mmCIF file of C-alpha atoms and ligand atoms in Angstrom:
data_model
loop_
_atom_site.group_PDB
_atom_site.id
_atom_site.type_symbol
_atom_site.label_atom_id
_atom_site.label_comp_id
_atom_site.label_asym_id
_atom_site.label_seq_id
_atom_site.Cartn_x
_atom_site.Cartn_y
_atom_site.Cartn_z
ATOM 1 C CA UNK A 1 15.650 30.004 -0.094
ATOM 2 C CA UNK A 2 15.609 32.384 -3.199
ATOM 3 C CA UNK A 3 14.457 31.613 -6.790
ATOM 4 C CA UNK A 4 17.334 30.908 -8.635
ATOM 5 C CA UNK A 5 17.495 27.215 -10.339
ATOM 6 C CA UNK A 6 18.899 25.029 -7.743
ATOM 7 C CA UNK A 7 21.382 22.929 -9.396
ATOM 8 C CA UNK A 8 22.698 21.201 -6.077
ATOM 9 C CA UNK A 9 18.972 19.293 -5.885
ATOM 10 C CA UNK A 10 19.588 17.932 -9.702
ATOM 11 C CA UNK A 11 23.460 17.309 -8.609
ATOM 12 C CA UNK A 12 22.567 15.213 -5.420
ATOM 13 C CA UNK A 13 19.595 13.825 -6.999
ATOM 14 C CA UNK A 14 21.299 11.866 -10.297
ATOM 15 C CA UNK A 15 24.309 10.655 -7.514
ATOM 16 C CA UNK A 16 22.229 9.644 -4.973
ATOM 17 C CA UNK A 17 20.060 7.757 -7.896
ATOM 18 C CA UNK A 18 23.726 6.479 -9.529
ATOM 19 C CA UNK A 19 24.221 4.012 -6.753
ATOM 20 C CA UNK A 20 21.632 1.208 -7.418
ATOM 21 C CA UNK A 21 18.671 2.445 -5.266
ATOM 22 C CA UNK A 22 16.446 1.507 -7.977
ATOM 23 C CA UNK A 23 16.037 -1.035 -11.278
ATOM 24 C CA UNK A 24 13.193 0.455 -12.967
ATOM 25 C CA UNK A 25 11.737 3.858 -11.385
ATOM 26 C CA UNK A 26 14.470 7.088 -12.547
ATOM 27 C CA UNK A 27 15.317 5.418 -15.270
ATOM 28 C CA UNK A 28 15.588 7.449 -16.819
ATOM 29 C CA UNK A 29 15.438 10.326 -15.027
ATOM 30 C CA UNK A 30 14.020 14.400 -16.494
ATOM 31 C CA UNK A 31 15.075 17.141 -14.541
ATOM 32 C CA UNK A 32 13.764 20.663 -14.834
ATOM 33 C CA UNK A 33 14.286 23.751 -13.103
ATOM 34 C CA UNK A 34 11.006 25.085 -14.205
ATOM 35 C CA UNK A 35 8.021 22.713 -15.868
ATOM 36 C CA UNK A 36 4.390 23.627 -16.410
ATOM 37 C CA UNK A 37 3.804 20.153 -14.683
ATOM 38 C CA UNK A 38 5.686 17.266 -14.607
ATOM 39 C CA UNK A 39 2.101 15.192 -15.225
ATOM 40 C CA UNK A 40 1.849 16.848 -18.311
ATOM 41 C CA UNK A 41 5.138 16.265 -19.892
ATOM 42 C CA UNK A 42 5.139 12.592 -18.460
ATOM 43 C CA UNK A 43 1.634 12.076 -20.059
ATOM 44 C CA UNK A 44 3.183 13.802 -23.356
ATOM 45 C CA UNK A 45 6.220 11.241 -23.014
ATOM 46 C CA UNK A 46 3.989 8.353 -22.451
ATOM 47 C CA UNK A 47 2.004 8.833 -25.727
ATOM 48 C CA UNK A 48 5.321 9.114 -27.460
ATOM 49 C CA UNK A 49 5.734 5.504 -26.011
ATOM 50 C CA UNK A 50 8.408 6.537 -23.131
ATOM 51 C CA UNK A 51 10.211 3.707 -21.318
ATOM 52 C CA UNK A 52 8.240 2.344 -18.000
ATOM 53 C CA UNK A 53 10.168 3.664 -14.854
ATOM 54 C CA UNK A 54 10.919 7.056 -16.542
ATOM 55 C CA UNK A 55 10.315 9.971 -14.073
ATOM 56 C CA UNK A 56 10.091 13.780 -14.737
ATOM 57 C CA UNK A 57 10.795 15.819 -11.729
ATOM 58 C CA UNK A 58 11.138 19.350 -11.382
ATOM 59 C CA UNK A 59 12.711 22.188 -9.272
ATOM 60 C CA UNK A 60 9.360 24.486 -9.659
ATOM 61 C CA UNK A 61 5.881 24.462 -11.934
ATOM 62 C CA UNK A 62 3.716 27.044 -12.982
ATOM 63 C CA UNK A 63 0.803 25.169 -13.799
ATOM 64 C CA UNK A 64 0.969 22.168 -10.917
ATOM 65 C CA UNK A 65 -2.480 20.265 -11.395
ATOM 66 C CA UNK A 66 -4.478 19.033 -8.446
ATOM 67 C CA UNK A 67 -6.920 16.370 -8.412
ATOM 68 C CA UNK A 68 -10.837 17.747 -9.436
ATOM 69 C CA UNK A 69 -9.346 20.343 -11.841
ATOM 70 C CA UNK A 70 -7.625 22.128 -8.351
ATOM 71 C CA UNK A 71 -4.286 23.627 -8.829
ATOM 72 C CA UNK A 72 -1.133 22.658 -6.388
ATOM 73 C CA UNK A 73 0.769 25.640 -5.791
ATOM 74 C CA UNK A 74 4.361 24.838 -6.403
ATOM 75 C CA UNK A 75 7.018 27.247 -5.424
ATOM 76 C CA UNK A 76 10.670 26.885 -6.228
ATOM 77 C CA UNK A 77 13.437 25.493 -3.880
ATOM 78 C CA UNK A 78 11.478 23.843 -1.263
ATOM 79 C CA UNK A 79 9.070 21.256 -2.300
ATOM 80 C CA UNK A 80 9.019 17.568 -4.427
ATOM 81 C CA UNK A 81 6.917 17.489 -7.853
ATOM 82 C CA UNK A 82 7.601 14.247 -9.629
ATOM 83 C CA UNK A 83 5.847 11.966 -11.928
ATOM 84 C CA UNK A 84 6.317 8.366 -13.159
ATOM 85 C CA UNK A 85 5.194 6.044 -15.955
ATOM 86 C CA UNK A 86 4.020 2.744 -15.417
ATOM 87 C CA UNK A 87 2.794 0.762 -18.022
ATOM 88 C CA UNK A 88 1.005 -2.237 -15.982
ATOM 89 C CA UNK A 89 -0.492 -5.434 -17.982
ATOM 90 C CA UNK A 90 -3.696 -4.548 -16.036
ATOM 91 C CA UNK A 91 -7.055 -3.255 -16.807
ATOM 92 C CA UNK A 92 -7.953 0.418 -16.352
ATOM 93 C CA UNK A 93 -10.314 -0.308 -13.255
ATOM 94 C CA UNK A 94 -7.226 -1.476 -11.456
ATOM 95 C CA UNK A 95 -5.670 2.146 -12.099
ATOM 96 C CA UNK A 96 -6.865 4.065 -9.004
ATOM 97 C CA UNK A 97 -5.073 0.996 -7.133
ATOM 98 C CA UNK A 98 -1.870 2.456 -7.980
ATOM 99 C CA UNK A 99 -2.559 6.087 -6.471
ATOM 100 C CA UNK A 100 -3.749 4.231 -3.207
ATOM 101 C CA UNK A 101 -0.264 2.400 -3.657
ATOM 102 C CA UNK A 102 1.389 5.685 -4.417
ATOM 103 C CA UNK A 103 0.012 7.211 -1.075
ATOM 104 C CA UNK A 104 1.700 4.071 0.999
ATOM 105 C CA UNK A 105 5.122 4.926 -0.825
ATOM 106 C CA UNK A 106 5.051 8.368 0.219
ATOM 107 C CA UNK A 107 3.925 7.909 4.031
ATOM 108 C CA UNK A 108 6.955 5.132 4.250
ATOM 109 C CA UNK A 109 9.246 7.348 3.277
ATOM 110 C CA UNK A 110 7.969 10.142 5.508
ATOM 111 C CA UNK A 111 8.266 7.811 8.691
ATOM 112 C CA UNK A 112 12.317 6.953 7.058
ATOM 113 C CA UNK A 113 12.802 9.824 6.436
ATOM 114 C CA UNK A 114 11.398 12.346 8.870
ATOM 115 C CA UNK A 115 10.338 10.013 12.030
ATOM 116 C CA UNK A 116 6.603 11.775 11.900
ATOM 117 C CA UNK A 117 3.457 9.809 12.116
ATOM 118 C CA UNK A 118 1.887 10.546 8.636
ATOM 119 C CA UNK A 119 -1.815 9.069 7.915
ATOM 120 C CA UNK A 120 -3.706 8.516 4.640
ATOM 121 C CA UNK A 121 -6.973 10.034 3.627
ATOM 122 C CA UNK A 122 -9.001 8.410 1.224
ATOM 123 C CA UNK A 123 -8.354 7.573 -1.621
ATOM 124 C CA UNK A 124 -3.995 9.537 -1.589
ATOM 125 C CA UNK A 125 -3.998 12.573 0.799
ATOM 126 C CA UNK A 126 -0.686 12.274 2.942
ATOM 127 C CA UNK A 127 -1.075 13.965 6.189
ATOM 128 C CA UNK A 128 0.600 14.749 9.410
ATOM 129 C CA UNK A 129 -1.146 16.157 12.268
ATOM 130 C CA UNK A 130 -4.224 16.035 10.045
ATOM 131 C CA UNK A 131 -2.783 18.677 7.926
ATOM 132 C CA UNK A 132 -1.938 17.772 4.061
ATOM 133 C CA UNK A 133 1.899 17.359 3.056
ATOM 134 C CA UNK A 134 1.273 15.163 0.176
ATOM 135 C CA UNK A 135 -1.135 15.398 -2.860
ATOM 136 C CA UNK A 136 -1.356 12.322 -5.926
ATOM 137 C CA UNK A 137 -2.646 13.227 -9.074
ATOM 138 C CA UNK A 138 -3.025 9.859 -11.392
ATOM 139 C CA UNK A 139 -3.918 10.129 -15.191
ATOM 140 C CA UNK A 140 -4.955 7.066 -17.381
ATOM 141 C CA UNK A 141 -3.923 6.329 -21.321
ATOM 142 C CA UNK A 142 -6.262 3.369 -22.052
ATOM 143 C CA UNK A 143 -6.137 1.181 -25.166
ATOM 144 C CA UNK A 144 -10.135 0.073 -24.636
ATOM 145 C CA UNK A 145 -10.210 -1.452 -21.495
ATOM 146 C CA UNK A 146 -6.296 -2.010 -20.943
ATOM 147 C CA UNK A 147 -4.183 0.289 -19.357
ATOM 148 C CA UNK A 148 -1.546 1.152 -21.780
ATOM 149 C CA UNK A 149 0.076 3.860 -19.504
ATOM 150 C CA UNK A 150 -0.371 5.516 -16.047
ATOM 151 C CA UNK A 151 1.163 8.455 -14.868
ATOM 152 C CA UNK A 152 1.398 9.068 -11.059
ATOM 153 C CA UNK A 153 1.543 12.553 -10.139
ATOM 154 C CA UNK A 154 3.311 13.199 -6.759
ATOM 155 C CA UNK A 155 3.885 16.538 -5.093
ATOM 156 C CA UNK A 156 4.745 16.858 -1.436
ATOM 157 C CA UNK A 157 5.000 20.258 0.474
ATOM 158 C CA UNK A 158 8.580 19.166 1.792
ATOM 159 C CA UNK A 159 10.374 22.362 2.873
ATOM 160 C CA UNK A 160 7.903 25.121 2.185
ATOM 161 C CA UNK A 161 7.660 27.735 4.671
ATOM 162 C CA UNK A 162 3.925 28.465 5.912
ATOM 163 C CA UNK A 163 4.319 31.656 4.067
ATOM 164 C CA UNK A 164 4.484 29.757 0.875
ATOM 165 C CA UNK A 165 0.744 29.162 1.070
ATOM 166 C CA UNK A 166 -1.965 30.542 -0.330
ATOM 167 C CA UNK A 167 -3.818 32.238 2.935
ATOM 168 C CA UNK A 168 -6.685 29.698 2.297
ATOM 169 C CA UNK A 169 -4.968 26.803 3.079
ATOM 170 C CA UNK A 170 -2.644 27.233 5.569
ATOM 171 C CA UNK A 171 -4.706 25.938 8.278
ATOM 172 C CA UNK A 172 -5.301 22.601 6.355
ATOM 173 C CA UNK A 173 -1.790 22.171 4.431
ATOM 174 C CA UNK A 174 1.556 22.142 5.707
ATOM 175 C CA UNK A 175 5.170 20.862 5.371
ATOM 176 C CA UNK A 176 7.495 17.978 6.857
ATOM 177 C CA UNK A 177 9.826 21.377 7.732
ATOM 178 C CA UNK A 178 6.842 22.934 9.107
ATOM 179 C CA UNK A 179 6.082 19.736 11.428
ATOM 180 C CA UNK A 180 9.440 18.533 12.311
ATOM 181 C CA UNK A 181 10.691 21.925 12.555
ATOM 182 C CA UNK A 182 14.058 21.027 10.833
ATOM 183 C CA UNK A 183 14.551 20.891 6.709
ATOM 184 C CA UNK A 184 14.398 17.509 5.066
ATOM 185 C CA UNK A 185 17.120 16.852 2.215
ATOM 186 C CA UNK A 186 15.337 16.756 -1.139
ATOM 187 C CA UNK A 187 17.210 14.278 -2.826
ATOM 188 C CA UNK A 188 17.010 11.881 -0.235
ATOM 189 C CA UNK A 189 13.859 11.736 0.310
ATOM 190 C CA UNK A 190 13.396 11.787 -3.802
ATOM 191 C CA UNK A 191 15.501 8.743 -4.010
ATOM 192 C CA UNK A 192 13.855 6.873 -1.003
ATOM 193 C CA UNK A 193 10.066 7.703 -2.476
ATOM 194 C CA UNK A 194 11.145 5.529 -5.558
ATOM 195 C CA UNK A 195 12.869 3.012 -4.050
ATOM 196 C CA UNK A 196 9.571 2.514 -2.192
ATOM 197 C CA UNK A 197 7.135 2.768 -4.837
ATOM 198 C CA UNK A 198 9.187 0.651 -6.615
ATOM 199 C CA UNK A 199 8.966 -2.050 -4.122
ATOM 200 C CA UNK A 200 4.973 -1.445 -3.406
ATOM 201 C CA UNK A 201 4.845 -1.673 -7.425
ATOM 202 C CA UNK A 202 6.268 -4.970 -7.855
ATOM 203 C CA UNK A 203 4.708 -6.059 -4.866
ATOM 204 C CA UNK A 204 1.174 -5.333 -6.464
ATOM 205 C CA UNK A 205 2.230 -6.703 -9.969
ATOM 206 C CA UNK A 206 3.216 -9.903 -8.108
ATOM 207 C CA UNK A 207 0.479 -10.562 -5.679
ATOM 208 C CA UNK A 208 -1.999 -7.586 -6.370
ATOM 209 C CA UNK A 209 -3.387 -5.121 -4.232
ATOM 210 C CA UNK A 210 -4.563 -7.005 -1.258
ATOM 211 C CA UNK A 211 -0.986 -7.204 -0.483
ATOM 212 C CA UNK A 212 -0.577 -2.923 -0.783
ATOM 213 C CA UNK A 213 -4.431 -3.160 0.629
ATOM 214 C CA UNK A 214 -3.225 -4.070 4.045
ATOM 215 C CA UNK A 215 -0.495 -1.547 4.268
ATOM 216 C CA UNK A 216 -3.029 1.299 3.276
ATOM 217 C CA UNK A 217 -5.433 0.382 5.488
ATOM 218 C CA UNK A 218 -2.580 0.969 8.651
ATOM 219 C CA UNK A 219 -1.968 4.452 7.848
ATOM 220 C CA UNK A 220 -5.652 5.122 7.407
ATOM 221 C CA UNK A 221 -7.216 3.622 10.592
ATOM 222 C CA UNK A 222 -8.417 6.747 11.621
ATOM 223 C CA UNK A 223 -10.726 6.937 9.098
ATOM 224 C CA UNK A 224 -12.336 3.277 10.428
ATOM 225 C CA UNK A 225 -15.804 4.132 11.703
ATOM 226 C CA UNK A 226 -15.882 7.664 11.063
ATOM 227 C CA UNK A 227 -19.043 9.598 10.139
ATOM 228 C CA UNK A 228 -18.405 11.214 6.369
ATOM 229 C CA UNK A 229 -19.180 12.642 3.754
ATOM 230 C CA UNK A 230 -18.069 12.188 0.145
ATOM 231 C CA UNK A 231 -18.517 14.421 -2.649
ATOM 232 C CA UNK A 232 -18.165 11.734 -5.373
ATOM 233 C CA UNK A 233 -19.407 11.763 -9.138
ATOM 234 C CA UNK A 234 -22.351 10.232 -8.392
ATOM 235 C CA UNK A 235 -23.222 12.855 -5.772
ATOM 236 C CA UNK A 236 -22.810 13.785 -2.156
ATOM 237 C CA UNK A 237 -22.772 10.347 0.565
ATOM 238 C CA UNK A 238 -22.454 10.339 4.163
ATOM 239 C CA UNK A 239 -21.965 7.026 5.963
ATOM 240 C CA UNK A 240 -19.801 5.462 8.261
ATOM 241 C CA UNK A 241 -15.951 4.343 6.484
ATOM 242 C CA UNK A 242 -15.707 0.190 6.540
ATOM 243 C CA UNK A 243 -12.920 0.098 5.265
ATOM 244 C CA UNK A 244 -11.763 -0.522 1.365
ATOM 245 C CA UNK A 245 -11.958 -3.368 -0.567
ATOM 246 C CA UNK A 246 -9.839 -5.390 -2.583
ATOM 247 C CA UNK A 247 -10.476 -3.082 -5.531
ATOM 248 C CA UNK A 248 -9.683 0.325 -3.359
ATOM 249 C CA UNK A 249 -13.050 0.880 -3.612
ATOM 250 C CA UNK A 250 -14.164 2.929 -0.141
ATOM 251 C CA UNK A 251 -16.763 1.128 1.938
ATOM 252 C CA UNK A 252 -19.292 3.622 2.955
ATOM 253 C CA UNK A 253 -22.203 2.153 5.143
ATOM 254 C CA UNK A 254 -24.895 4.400 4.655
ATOM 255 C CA UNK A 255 -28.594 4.618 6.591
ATOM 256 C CA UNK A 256 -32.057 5.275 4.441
ATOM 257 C CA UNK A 257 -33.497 8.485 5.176
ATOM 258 C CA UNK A 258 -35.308 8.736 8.876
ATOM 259 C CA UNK A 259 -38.617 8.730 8.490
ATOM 260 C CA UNK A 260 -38.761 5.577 6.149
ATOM 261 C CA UNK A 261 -41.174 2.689 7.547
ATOM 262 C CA UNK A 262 -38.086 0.092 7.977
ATOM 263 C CA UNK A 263 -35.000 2.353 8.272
ATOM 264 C CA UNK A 264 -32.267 -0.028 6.835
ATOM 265 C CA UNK A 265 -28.105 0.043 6.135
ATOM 266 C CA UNK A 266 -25.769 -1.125 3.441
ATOM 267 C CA UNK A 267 -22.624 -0.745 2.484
ATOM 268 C CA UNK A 268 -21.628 1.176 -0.986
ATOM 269 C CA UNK A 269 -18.659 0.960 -2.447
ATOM 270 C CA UNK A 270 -17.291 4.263 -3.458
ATOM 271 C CA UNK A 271 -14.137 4.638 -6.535
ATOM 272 C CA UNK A 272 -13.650 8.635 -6.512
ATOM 273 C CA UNK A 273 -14.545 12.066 -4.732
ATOM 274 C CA UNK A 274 -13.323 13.896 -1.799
ATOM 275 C CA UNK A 275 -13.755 12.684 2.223
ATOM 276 C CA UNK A 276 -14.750 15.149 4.742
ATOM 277 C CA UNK A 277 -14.661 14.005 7.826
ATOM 278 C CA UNK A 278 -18.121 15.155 10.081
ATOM 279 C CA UNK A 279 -16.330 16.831 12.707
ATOM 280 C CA UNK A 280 -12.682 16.116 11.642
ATOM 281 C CA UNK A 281 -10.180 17.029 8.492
HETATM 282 C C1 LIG B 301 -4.092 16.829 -5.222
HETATM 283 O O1 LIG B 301 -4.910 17.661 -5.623
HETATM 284 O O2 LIG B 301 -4.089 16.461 -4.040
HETATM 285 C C2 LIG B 301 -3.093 16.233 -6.187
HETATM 286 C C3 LIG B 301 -1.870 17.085 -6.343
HETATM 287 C C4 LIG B 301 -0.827 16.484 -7.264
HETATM 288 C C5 LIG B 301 0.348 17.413 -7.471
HETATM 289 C C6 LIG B 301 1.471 16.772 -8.227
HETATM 290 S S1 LIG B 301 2.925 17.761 -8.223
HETATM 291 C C7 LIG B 301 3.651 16.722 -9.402
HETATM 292 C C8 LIG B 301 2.572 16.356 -10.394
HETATM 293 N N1 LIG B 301 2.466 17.380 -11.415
HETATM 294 C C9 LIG B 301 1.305 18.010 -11.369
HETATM 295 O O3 LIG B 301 0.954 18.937 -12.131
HETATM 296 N N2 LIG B 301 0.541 17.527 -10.374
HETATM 297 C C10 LIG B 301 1.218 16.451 -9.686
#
């Protein structure tokens, strides 16, 4: 894999995307070779009032963002770095919903796919063998308290040789070519990512996200009953995972400090942060 512009991924990607795989998501579709990030430009297009459903995708960025102000390394010729806008009737609290949702679409299509076993860490991580493939950055444009456009972020390490990470994190990232130990095509699994977001979408526009809630919840069973802690904005919580609510929200039950006359437990319900696992990912 060198770094010259790969054409063939735009190529396969607009045919495969020609026959009707989707109504609304790719259409229509950006393509660059190179991009600063895709969430940028799609958050650019979205002021300028772009369609819902249009996705910018690119070959390579120099400036992927990660979630918490992180960067996501994104090399050229390998990996998947797309984003979509939605523009949902919905308020903005229902917003991190749709990266939960997003997170769902990506470990279907890894099971189509690839046949591995991918699980879901709170609130998007996509992982396989408890090692992160998949990362979801979600921005907000609000008009008060009314979403008036969302752009879902989604870059996931598809063919990226171990070598193509940053020494840091190659124990706790990896690729579907580093697990199944063959390359996954692209453009397929491009194509199949939308078709399934598109379905979770209108799924949650039609019944809401109880219906995506239950889905989410079977890919991130082993987070039930865990011991964890979560760095979140209003500060550091460890607690044993309940499960999520019909918001997204994490459940967290967490135990006053030992020591206290009547040591007692309840449950808090947690929107953002980051879930480390006491003994575990
Ligand atoms: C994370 O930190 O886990 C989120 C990573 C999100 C990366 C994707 S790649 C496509 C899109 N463009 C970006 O700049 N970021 C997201």
């Amino acid at each position: 894999m060198d770094d010259l512009p790969d054409h063939g991924f735009e190529t396969a990607l607009v045919s495969q995307l020609s026959q009707p795989a989707t109504r609304l998501l790719g259409r229509p579709l950006r393509f660059f070779d190179t991009i600063d990030s895709t969430n940028t430009l799609a958050a650019r297009l979205a002021r300028e009032d772009a369609a819902e459903g249009t996705v910018v995708i690119a070959d390579a960025q120099t400036g992927g963002k990660g979630r918490l102000g992180r960067n996501w390394v994104s090399p050229p010729g390998v990996n998947l770095y797309l984003s979509v806008i939605l523009r949902p009737r919905k308020l903005t609290s229902a917003a991190p919903q749709l990266s939960l949702l997003a997170s769902v679409a990506v470990a279907e299509t890894i099971v189509q796919q690839t046949q591995l076993a991918p699980t879901i860490k709170w609130p998007n991580d996509v992982l396989v063998a408890g090692k992160k493939v998949c990362g979801i950055l979600t921005e907000m444009q609000a008009n008060g308290s009314q979403l008036r456009a969302v752009v879902i972020g989604i870059g996931v390490n598809i063919n990226a040789p171990l070598a193509s990470f940053p020494e840091a994190l190659q124990d706790k990232a990896s690729s579907l070519f580093l697990m199944r130990g063959e390359p996954v095509d692209r453009a397929a699994f491009a194509v199949s990512l939308l078709t399934h977001l598109e379905k979770l979408y209108v799924l949650w526009l039609e019944k809401g996200f109880p219906a995506v809630g239950a889905a989410w919840e079977g890919y991130a069973s082993d987070l039930l009953g865990k011991s964890i802690t979560v760095t979140a904005p209003e500060g550091i919580i460890s607690g044993t995972v309940r499960g999520i609510d019909r918001d997204g929200a994490l459940l967290v039950e967490t135990v006053s400090p030992e020591g206290q006359a009547r040591p007692s437990s309840r449950v808090q319900r947690i929107l953002a942060g980051d879930v480390t696992v006491v003994d575990g990912y």
